[in-house]
Amino acid sequence: MSNRMRAWLIATPATLLVTIFLVLPVLATFATTFGDPKGPFATYSAFFNSRFRTTVLWRTMEVALVTTFISVAIGFVTAWVVARMPSHLKSLLIIAAVFPLLTGVVVRSFAWLVILGKNGVLNNFLLSIGVIAEPLSMLYTQGSVIVAMVYLFVPLMILTLVGVLEGIPQDLTDAAASLGATPTAAFRQVVLPMAVPGLIVGAVLVFTGSFTSYATPQLLGGEGQMMMGTFLYQRAMVTFDWVGASTIAAVMVVVTLATVLTMSRVARKLNPMAG
Amino acid sequence: MKNRIHPVLIVITVLTFLFLLGPLVVIIGSALSDTSYLTFPPQGLTLHWFSNIFEVSAFTRTMGTSFMLAIGGTTISMLIGIPAAYALARYRIELPAFLGNVFVLPILIPEIVLGFSLMKSLASGFGLPIFIALLIGHALIVLPYTVRVVGASLNSFDFSIEEAAVSLGCTRIKAFFVVVIPNIRAGIIAGFILAFITSLNDVSISIFLTGPGVSTLPIQLLAHMEQFFDPTIASVSVLLMGVTVAVMAVVERTLGLTFLTK
């Protein structure tokens, strides 16, 4: 048996699983969106001509972008400090970041239900110190969804960036400093360019993760803050409009793939190590 | 020459970790509260809500389903993922470059889209039993983890050891089990655990594939939260956090947790 045949033979079961249960069903979903008697793109023009549907799309984009920016900012600063800690403290902090990451989305979203609720932890605290007289309505707003999403994705950002920032040799910043660069200049001209590819990878993970999320907008956003994931579920399982749901699915796939492909190209271009 | 870290950055870092761990403390606290509603800080301490988990049959039943799914789905993905990872690492020249990307598809395609598509084709189209459809869905979404993590181990494996065994008369199959597998054991354990926890926590695939009589724990929790707001949910959450602690302990002992930053 030739090596080529042997290689294909042992890779076949996994390839078949992905082909039969992912590629074909997803293509079938796409196919149903082009079957409208009014023309192949009728479902898409209906989608983009509907005020309600485009509102959901833009809201989802907005929530995902805001979540990404906040997570990148918090994650970068924290990873920068963690990467410079002595090793025992560093492992402890990494454990503290991994723990929430491995805890389920439902559990982590639920925590914010308890914190932000009408009789929640935050309202009780603010009432007791007298900052507010009436409990605030914080749940089921765009803000509550964003807070919970930042909570979901900051650990991912920290872990991605700690690895990247540790890989930047201290010698380089030392060299920059010895040549007269201020710490700010050394950071901007040496550290940042080397960290950009990692930042982009992390940002893409956060953006696509929040753009396609379901449990968090379901629990913390409710009907009024519907996002693409909850919208897809509602169309498919509540109103049984499978063609409409398939159109939402196709839009989600296009946005996700376009983001991943464009940003990985940008990351490759900006990578100073690749030359 | 060690650079000093600006105090403002330290303050931000401390606040970040309070933000990350505070909500988990709130869950633990409210699970122990001696009240019939969720509240924090707890008023009076009780373990009643933990025993109540086992009184609610919906929780014990879905917990069983979730563990069976996680073990079954992960095992399937390991049985086909380890050979795939081996083929990708060992026969880099013989296989087309895109094949590696095929195994990443389950994380590239939004999970909720995959769940919807599987529901349409498997459960609805072919009338597959719910549990089987769930099992396939879970095996699929954890496959990227097993292929990637086992693949990382294989990339640092020296295949000439395997060749030496074969040239000394060992069959290829035996060489795989006696030489290759023991050398990538850490990767297999880590891959299994990451896959297990991913499956256990999954919502987006399961939400479409659960049906009358068969549900998973996260889906049951979601449904319960929308109707009741008692500390039982918090105690189930604490139980799930306990599973996470156990998982982290195993990863720490096999690979070291710093593995996760690479």
Coordinates of C-alpha atoms in Angstrom, one line a residue:
Chain A
M1 CA 0.0 0.0 0.0
S2 CA 1.4 3.4 -1.0
N3 CA 1.8 6.1 1.7
R4 CA -0.7 8.3 -0.1
M5 CA -3.4 5.6 0.1
R6 CA -2.6 4.8 3.7
A7 CA -2.8 8.5 4.6
W8 CA -6.2 8.9 3.0
L9 CA -7.5 5.7 4.5
I10 CA -6.8 6.7 8.1
A11 CA -8.0 10.3 7.6
T12 CA -11.2 9.1 5.9
P13 CA -13.5 8.6 9.0
A14 CA -13.0 12.1 10.3
T15 CA -13.3 13.6 6.8
L16 CA -16.6 11.7 6.2
L17 CA -18.0 12.9 9.6
V18 CA -17.4 16.5 8.7
T19 CA -18.6 16.1 5.1
I20 CA -21.8 14.2 5.8
F21 CA -22.8 16.0 9.0
L22 CA -21.5 19.5 8.5
V23 CA -20.7 20.3 4.8
L24 CA -23.8 18.7 3.3
P25 CA -26.4 19.9 5.9
V26 CA -25.0 23.5 5.9
L27 CA -25.1 23.5 2.0
A28 CA -28.6 22.2 2.2
T29 CA -29.5 25.1 4.4
F30 CA -28.0 27.5 1.9
A31 CA -29.8 25.8 -0.9
T32 CA -33.2 26.4 0.6
T33 CA -32.6 30.2 0.6
F34 CA -32.4 30.2 -3.3
G35 CA -35.6 28.3 -3.9
D36 CA -38.0 31.2 -3.8
P37 CA -40.4 31.3 -6.9
K38 CA -39.9 35.1 -7.1
G39 CA -36.2 34.6 -8.0
P40 CA -33.0 33.2 -6.5
F41 CA -32.3 36.2 -4.3
A42 CA -35.8 37.0 -3.2
T43 CA -35.3 35.9 0.4
Y44 CA -32.2 38.1 0.7
S45 CA -33.9 41.2 -0.7
A46 CA -36.8 40.5 1.7
F47 CA -34.3 40.2 4.6
F48 CA -32.5 43.5 3.7
N49 CA -35.7 45.3 3.0
S50 CA -37.2 44.5 6.3
R51 CA -36.6 47.2 8.9
F52 CA -37.0 44.6 11.8
R53 CA -34.5 42.1 10.3
T54 CA -31.8 44.7 9.5
T55 CA -32.2 46.2 12.9
V56 CA -31.4 42.8 14.4
L57 CA -28.4 42.5 12.1
W58 CA -27.0 45.9 13.0
R59 CA -27.7 45.5 16.7
T60 CA -25.8 42.2 16.6
M61 CA -22.9 43.9 14.8
E62 CA -22.9 46.7 17.3
V63 CA -22.9 44.5 20.3
A64 CA -20.2 42.3 18.8
L65 CA -18.0 45.3 18.0
V66 CA -18.4 47.0 21.3
T67 CA -17.7 43.7 23.1
T68 CA -14.6 43.2 21.0
F69 CA -13.2 46.6 21.7
I70 CA -13.7 46.4 25.5
S71 CA -12.4 42.8 25.7
V72 CA -9.3 43.7 23.6
A73 CA -8.6 46.8 25.8
I74 CA -9.1 45.0 29.2
G75 CA -7.5 41.8 27.9
F76 CA -4.4 43.5 26.6
V77 CA -3.6 45.5 29.8
T78 CA -4.2 42.5 32.0
A79 CA -2.2 40.1 29.8
W80 CA 0.6 42.7 29.7
V81 CA 0.8 42.7 33.5
V82 CA 0.3 38.9 33.9
A83 CA 3.1 38.2 31.4
R84 CA 5.5 40.3 33.6
M85 CA 4.7 38.7 36.9
P86 CA 7.0 36.3 38.7
S87 CA 6.2 32.7 37.5
H88 CA 4.3 31.4 40.6
L89 CA 2.0 34.5 40.6
K90 CA 1.6 34.2 36.9
S91 CA 0.4 30.6 37.0
L92 CA -2.0 31.5 39.7
L93 CA -3.5 34.3 37.6
I94 CA -3.6 32.1 34.6
I95 CA -5.6 29.6 36.6
A96 CA -7.9 32.4 37.7
A97 CA -8.5 33.3 34.0
V98 CA -8.9 29.6 32.8
F99 CA -11.5 28.8 35.4
P100 CA -14.3 31.0 34.2
L101 CA -13.4 30.1 30.6
L102 CA -14.0 26.4 31.3
T103 CA -17.2 27.2 33.2
G104 CA -20.3 27.0 30.9
V105 CA -21.9 29.9 29.1
V106 CA -25.2 29.2 30.9
V107 CA -23.7 29.4 34.3
R108 CA -21.7 32.5 33.5
S109 CA -24.7 34.3 32.0
F110 CA -26.8 33.2 34.9
A111 CA -24.4 35.0 37.3
W112 CA -25.2 38.3 35.7
L113 CA -28.9 37.6 36.0
V114 CA -28.4 37.5 39.8
I115 CA -26.2 40.5 39.8
L116 CA -28.1 42.9 37.5
G117 CA -31.7 41.9 38.4
K118 CA -34.3 44.2 40.0
N119 CA -33.6 42.7 43.4
G120 CA -30.1 41.8 42.3
V121 CA -26.7 42.2 44.0
L122 CA -25.8 45.5 42.3
N123 CA -29.2 47.2 43.0
N124 CA -29.2 46.1 46.6
F125 CA -25.7 47.5 47.0
L126 CA -26.5 50.8 45.4
L127 CA -29.7 51.1 47.4
S128 CA -27.9 50.4 50.7
I129 CA -25.2 53.0 50.1
G130 CA -27.9 55.5 49.1
V131 CA -26.7 56.2 45.5
I132 CA -30.1 55.4 44.1
A133 CA -33.6 55.6 45.6
E134 CA -35.3 53.2 43.3
P135 CA -33.9 49.9 41.9
L136 CA -32.6 50.4 38.3
S137 CA -33.8 48.3 35.4
M138 CA -30.5 46.9 34.1
L139 CA -31.6 43.5 32.7
Y140 CA -32.8 43.1 29.2
T141 CA -30.9 46.0 27.9
Q142 CA -28.1 46.2 25.4
G143 CA -25.8 47.1 28.2
S144 CA -26.5 43.9 30.2
V145 CA -25.8 41.8 27.1
I146 CA -22.5 43.6 26.5
V147 CA -21.4 43.3 30.1
A148 CA -22.1 39.5 30.1
M149 CA -20.4 39.1 26.8
V150 CA -17.3 41.0 27.9
Y151 CA -17.3 38.7 30.9
L152 CA -17.4 35.6 28.6
F153 CA -14.6 36.7 26.3
V154 CA -12.0 38.6 28.5
P155 CA -10.5 35.3 29.7
L156 CA -10.0 34.2 26.1
M157 CA -8.3 37.4 25.3
I158 CA -6.0 37.3 28.3
L159 CA -4.9 33.7 27.5
T160 CA -4.3 34.4 23.8
L161 CA -2.3 37.6 24.6
V162 CA -0.2 36.3 27.5
G163 CA 1.3 33.7 25.1
V164 CA 2.0 36.4 22.5
L165 CA 3.4 38.9 24.9
E166 CA 5.6 36.4 26.6
G167 CA 7.1 35.6 23.2
I168 CA 8.4 39.1 22.8
P169 CA 11.9 39.0 24.1
Q170 CA 12.8 41.5 26.9
D171 CA 16.1 42.0 25.1
L172 CA 14.2 44.0 22.4
T173 CA 12.7 46.5 24.8
D174 CA 16.0 46.7 26.7
A175 CA 17.8 47.4 23.4
A176 CA 15.3 50.1 22.5
A177 CA 15.7 51.7 25.9
S178 CA 19.5 51.5 25.7
L179 CA 19.3 53.3 22.4
G180 CA 17.4 56.1 24.1
A181 CA 13.8 55.2 23.6
T182 CA 11.4 56.2 26.3
P183 CA 9.2 53.3 27.7
T184 CA 6.2 54.7 25.7
A185 CA 8.2 54.9 22.5
A186 CA 9.6 51.4 23.0
F187 CA 6.1 50.1 23.6
R188 CA 4.7 51.8 20.6
Q189 CA 7.5 51.0 18.2
V190 CA 8.6 47.6 19.4
V191 CA 6.0 45.8 21.5
L192 CA 2.8 46.9 19.8
P193 CA 3.8 45.9 16.2
M194 CA 4.9 42.5 17.5
A195 CA 1.6 42.0 19.4
V196 CA -0.7 43.1 16.6
P197 CA -1.1 39.7 14.9
G198 CA -2.1 38.1 18.3
L199 CA -4.4 41.0 19.0
I200 CA -6.1 40.5 15.7
V201 CA -6.5 36.7 16.3
G202 CA -8.0 37.3 19.7
A203 CA -10.3 40.1 18.4
V204 CA -11.6 37.8 15.6
L205 CA -12.4 35.1 18.2
V206 CA -14.3 37.6 20.3
F207 CA -16.1 39.1 17.4
T208 CA -17.3 35.9 15.8
G209 CA -18.1 34.4 19.3
S210 CA -20.3 37.3 20.3
F211 CA -21.8 37.7 16.8
T212 CA -23.1 34.1 16.8
S213 CA -23.9 33.7 20.5
Y214 CA -27.3 32.4 21.7
A215 CA -27.5 31.7 25.4
T216 CA -26.3 35.2 26.6
P217 CA -28.7 37.3 24.5
Q218 CA -31.5 34.8 25.3
L219 CA -31.0 35.2 29.0
L220 CA -29.9 38.8 29.4
G221 CA -31.4 40.5 26.3
G222 CA -34.9 39.0 26.1
E223 CA -37.3 39.7 23.2
G224 CA -36.5 43.4 23.0
Q225 CA -32.8 42.8 22.4
M226 CA -33.0 40.0 19.9
M227 CA -29.7 39.2 18.2
M228 CA -28.9 37.0 15.1
G229 CA -28.6 33.8 17.2
T230 CA -31.8 34.2 19.1
F231 CA -33.6 35.4 16.0
L232 CA -32.5 32.3 14.1
Y233 CA -33.8 30.1 16.9
Q234 CA -37.1 32.0 17.1
R235 CA -37.7 31.7 13.3
A236 CA -36.8 28.0 13.2
M237 CA -38.4 26.7 16.4
V238 CA -41.2 29.2 17.3
T239 CA -42.6 30.4 14.0
F240 CA -41.3 27.4 12.0
D241 CA -40.2 29.7 9.1
W242 CA -37.3 27.5 8.0
V243 CA -36.6 29.5 4.9
G244 CA -36.4 32.7 6.9
A245 CA -34.2 30.9 9.5
S246 CA -31.9 29.6 6.7
T247 CA -31.5 33.1 5.3
I248 CA -30.4 34.3 8.8
A249 CA -28.0 31.4 9.0
A250 CA -26.5 32.2 5.6
V251 CA -26.0 35.9 6.6
M252 CA -24.3 34.8 9.8
V253 CA -22.0 32.4 7.9
V254 CA -21.1 35.1 5.4
V255 CA -20.3 37.7 8.1
T256 CA -18.2 35.2 10.1
L257 CA -16.2 33.8 7.2
A258 CA -15.6 37.3 5.7
T259 CA -14.3 38.5 9.1
V260 CA -12.1 35.5 9.6
L261 CA -10.6 35.6 6.1
T262 CA -10.0 39.3 5.9
M263 CA -8.6 39.6 9.3
S264 CA -6.3 36.6 9.0
R265 CA -4.9 38.2 5.8
V266 CA -4.4 41.5 7.6
A267 CA -2.7 39.7 10.5
R268 CA -0.3 38.0 8.1
K269 CA 0.5 41.3 6.4
L270 CA 1.2 43.1 9.6
N271 CA 3.3 40.3 11.1
P272 CA 6.9 41.7 11.3
M273 CA 8.3 38.3 12.0
A274 CA 7.0 37.0 8.6
G275 CA 9.1 39.6 6.8
Chain B
M1 CA 17.0 45.4 33.8
K2 CA 13.4 44.8 34.8
N3 CA 10.8 47.4 33.6
R4 CA 8.6 48.7 36.4
I5 CA 4.9 48.2 35.8
H6 CA 2.8 51.4 36.0
P7 CA 0.5 51.3 39.1
V8 CA -2.5 52.2 37.0
L9 CA -2.0 49.0 35.0
I10 CA -1.8 47.0 38.2
V11 CA -5.1 48.5 39.4
I12 CA -6.8 47.6 36.1
T13 CA -5.5 44.1 36.4
V14 CA -6.8 43.7 40.0
L15 CA -10.2 45.0 38.9
T16 CA -10.2 42.6 35.9
F17 CA -9.7 39.6 38.1
L18 CA -12.3 40.8 40.6
F19 CA -14.6 41.1 37.6
L20 CA -13.8 37.6 36.5
L21 CA -14.1 35.9 39.8
G22 CA -16.7 38.0 41.6
P23 CA -19.7 36.6 39.7
L24 CA -18.6 33.0 40.5
V25 CA -18.5 34.0 44.2
V26 CA -22.0 35.4 43.8
I27 CA -23.2 32.0 42.4
I28 CA -21.6 30.0 45.2
G29 CA -23.0 32.4 47.9
S30 CA -26.5 32.3 46.5
A31 CA -26.5 28.5 46.3
L32 CA -26.0 28.4 50.0
S33 CA -28.7 30.9 50.9
D34 CA -31.4 29.8 53.3
T35 CA -34.1 31.6 51.3
S36 CA -36.5 30.4 48.7
Y37 CA -35.4 33.0 46.2
L38 CA -31.9 33.8 44.8
T39 CA -30.1 36.4 46.9
F40 CA -26.5 37.5 47.7
P41 CA -25.0 37.8 50.2
P42 CA -26.7 34.6 51.5
Q43 CA -29.0 34.9 54.4
G44 CA -28.5 32.0 56.6
L45 CA -26.5 29.0 55.3
T46 CA -28.0 25.7 54.1
L47 CA -27.0 22.8 51.8
H48 CA -30.7 22.2 51.2
W49 CA -30.5 23.4 47.6
F50 CA -27.8 20.9 46.8
S51 CA -30.0 18.0 47.9
N52 CA -32.9 19.6 46.1
I53 CA -31.0 19.0 42.8
F54 CA -31.6 15.3 43.2
E55 CA -35.3 15.8 44.1
V56 CA -35.9 17.4 40.7
S57 CA -36.0 14.5 38.3
A58 CA -35.5 16.9 35.3
F59 CA -32.0 17.8 36.6
T60 CA -30.8 14.2 37.4
R61 CA -32.1 12.9 34.1
T62 CA -30.5 15.6 32.0
M63 CA -27.3 15.4 34.0
G64 CA -27.1 11.7 33.1
T65 CA -27.8 12.5 29.4
S66 CA -25.2 15.3 29.4
F67 CA -22.5 13.0 30.9
M68 CA -23.3 10.2 28.5
L69 CA -23.2 12.6 25.5
A70 CA -19.9 14.1 26.6
I71 CA -18.3 10.8 27.1
G72 CA -19.8 9.2 24.0
G73 CA -19.2 12.2 21.7
T74 CA -15.7 12.7 22.9
T75 CA -14.9 9.0 22.5
I76 CA -16.2 9.0 18.9
S77 CA -14.2 12.2 18.1
M78 CA -11.1 10.6 19.6
L79 CA -11.4 7.4 17.7
I80 CA -11.6 9.2 14.4
G81 CA -9.7 12.3 15.3
I82 CA -6.5 10.7 16.6
P83 CA -6.0 8.8 13.2
A84 CA -6.8 12.0 11.3
A85 CA -4.2 14.0 13.4
Y86 CA -1.7 11.2 12.8
A87 CA -2.3 11.3 9.1
L88 CA -1.9 15.1 9.0
A89 CA 1.4 15.0 10.9
R90 CA 2.9 11.9 9.5
Y91 CA 2.0 12.3 5.8
R92 CA 2.3 16.0 5.3
I93 CA 3.4 15.7 1.7
E94 CA 0.9 13.0 0.6
L95 CA -2.2 14.8 1.8
P96 CA -3.6 18.0 0.3
A97 CA -3.0 21.2 2.5
F98 CA -6.8 22.0 2.7
L99 CA -7.5 18.8 4.6
G100 CA -6.2 20.3 7.9
N101 CA -8.8 23.1 7.4
V102 CA -11.6 20.7 6.9
F103 CA -11.3 19.6 10.6
V104 CA -11.5 23.2 11.7
L105 CA -14.8 23.8 10.0
P106 CA -16.9 22.8 13.1
I107 CA -15.5 25.9 14.9
L108 CA -15.5 28.1 11.8
I109 CA -19.2 27.6 11.0
P110 CA -21.3 29.3 13.7
E111 CA -22.5 26.6 16.1
I112 CA -26.1 27.8 16.0
V113 CA -26.1 27.4 12.2
L114 CA -24.7 23.9 12.5
G115 CA -27.3 23.0 15.1
F116 CA -30.2 24.3 12.9
S117 CA -28.8 22.5 9.8
L118 CA -28.4 19.2 11.7
M119 CA -31.9 19.5 13.1
K120 CA -33.3 20.0 9.6
S121 CA -31.4 17.1 8.0
L122 CA -31.0 14.6 10.8
A123 CA -33.8 14.8 13.2
S124 CA -36.4 16.1 10.8
G125 CA -35.2 14.8 7.4
F126 CA -34.0 11.3 8.3
G127 CA -36.0 10.8 11.5
L128 CA -33.0 9.9 13.5
P129 CA -33.6 9.3 17.2
I130 CA -32.8 12.5 19.2
F131 CA -30.0 10.9 21.3
I132 CA -28.2 9.7 18.1
A133 CA -28.5 13.1 16.5
L134 CA -27.2 14.8 19.7
L135 CA -24.3 12.3 19.8
I136 CA -23.3 13.1 16.2
G137 CA -23.6 16.9 16.8
H138 CA -21.4 16.7 19.9
A139 CA -18.8 14.4 18.2
L140 CA -18.6 17.0 15.4
I141 CA -18.2 20.1 17.5
V142 CA -15.4 18.6 19.7
L143 CA -13.5 17.1 16.7
P144 CA -11.4 20.3 16.1
Y145 CA -10.2 20.2 19.7
T146 CA -9.1 16.6 19.5
V147 CA -7.4 17.0 16.1
R148 CA -5.7 20.2 17.2
V149 CA -4.5 19.1 20.6
V150 CA -3.4 15.6 19.6
G151 CA -1.9 17.1 16.5
A152 CA 0.2 19.5 18.6
S153 CA 1.6 16.5 20.5
L154 CA 2.3 14.7 17.2
N155 CA 4.2 17.6 15.8
S156 CA 6.8 17.3 18.5
F157 CA 7.0 13.5 18.0
D158 CA 10.0 12.0 16.3
F159 CA 8.6 9.7 13.7
S160 CA 11.9 8.0 13.2
I161 CA 11.3 6.1 16.4
E162 CA 8.2 4.6 14.8
E163 CA 10.2 3.8 11.6
A164 CA 12.9 2.1 13.8
A165 CA 10.2 -0.2 15.3
V166 CA 8.9 -1.1 11.8
S167 CA 12.3 -1.7 10.4
L168 CA 13.0 -4.1 13.3
G169 CA 10.0 -6.2 12.3
C170 CA 7.1 -4.6 14.2
T171 CA 3.9 -4.3 12.2
R172 CA 2.7 -0.7 11.5
I173 CA -0.5 -1.2 13.5
K174 CA 1.4 -2.5 16.5
A175 CA 4.0 0.2 16.2
F176 CA 1.2 2.8 16.3
F177 CA -0.2 1.4 19.6
V178 CA 3.1 0.5 21.3
V179 CA 5.3 3.4 20.1
V180 CA 3.2 6.4 18.9
I181 CA 0.3 6.3 21.4
P182 CA 2.4 6.2 24.6
N183 CA 4.4 9.2 23.3
I184 CA 1.4 11.4 22.7
R185 CA -0.5 10.3 25.8
A186 CA -0.5 13.8 27.4
G187 CA -2.0 15.3 24.2
I188 CA -4.7 12.6 24.2
I189 CA -5.7 13.2 27.8
A190 CA -5.7 17.0 27.3
G191 CA -7.7 16.7 24.1
F192 CA -10.2 14.4 25.7
I193 CA -10.7 16.8 28.6
L194 CA -11.1 19.9 26.5
A195 CA -13.6 18.1 24.3
F196 CA -15.5 16.7 27.3
I197 CA -15.9 20.1 28.9
T198 CA -16.9 21.7 25.6
S199 CA -19.6 19.0 25.0
L200 CA -20.8 19.2 28.6
N201 CA -21.3 23.0 28.4
D202 CA -22.7 23.1 24.9
V203 CA -25.9 25.1 24.2
S204 CA -26.1 26.1 20.6
I205 CA -26.1 22.6 19.1
S206 CA -28.2 20.9 21.8
I207 CA -30.9 23.6 21.8
F208 CA -32.0 22.4 18.3
L209 CA -31.6 18.7 18.9
T210 CA -33.3 18.2 22.2
G211 CA -36.8 17.1 22.0
P212 CA -39.6 15.5 24.0
G213 CA -38.0 13.4 26.8
V214 CA -34.4 14.0 25.8
S215 CA -32.6 17.1 27.0
T216 CA -29.2 18.1 28.3
L217 CA -28.3 19.8 31.5
P218 CA -27.5 23.3 30.1
I219 CA -30.7 23.3 28.1
Q220 CA -32.7 22.2 31.2
L221 CA -31.0 25.0 33.2
L222 CA -32.0 27.6 30.6
A223 CA -35.6 26.4 30.6
H224 CA -35.7 26.3 34.4
M225 CA -34.3 29.9 34.7
E226 CA -37.0 31.3 32.5
Q227 CA -39.7 29.9 34.9
F228 CA -38.2 29.7 38.4
F229 CA -35.7 31.8 40.2
D230 CA -34.8 29.6 43.2
P231 CA -31.3 28.7 44.5
T232 CA -31.4 25.2 42.9
I233 CA -30.1 26.7 39.7
A234 CA -27.2 28.2 41.6
S235 CA -26.4 24.9 43.3
V236 CA -26.4 23.1 39.9
S237 CA -24.1 25.8 38.7
V238 CA -21.8 25.2 41.6
L239 CA -21.8 21.5 40.8
L240 CA -20.8 22.2 37.2
M241 CA -18.0 24.5 38.6
G242 CA -16.9 21.5 40.6
V243 CA -16.5 19.5 37.4
T244 CA -14.4 22.4 36.0
V245 CA -12.1 22.3 39.0
A246 CA -11.7 18.5 38.6
V247 CA -10.9 19.0 34.9
M248 CA -8.4 21.7 35.6
A249 CA -6.7 19.5 38.2
V250 CA -6.2 16.8 35.5
V251 CA -4.9 19.2 32.9
E252 CA -2.5 20.7 35.5
R253 CA -1.2 17.2 36.3
T254 CA -0.8 16.1 32.7
L255 CA 0.3 19.1 30.8
G256 CA 0.5 22.1 33.1
L257 CA -2.0 24.9 32.7
T258 CA 0.4 27.1 30.9
F259 CA -0.2 24.8 28.0
L260 CA -3.5 26.8 27.4
T261 CA -1.6 30.0 26.6
K262 CA 0.2 28.4 23.7

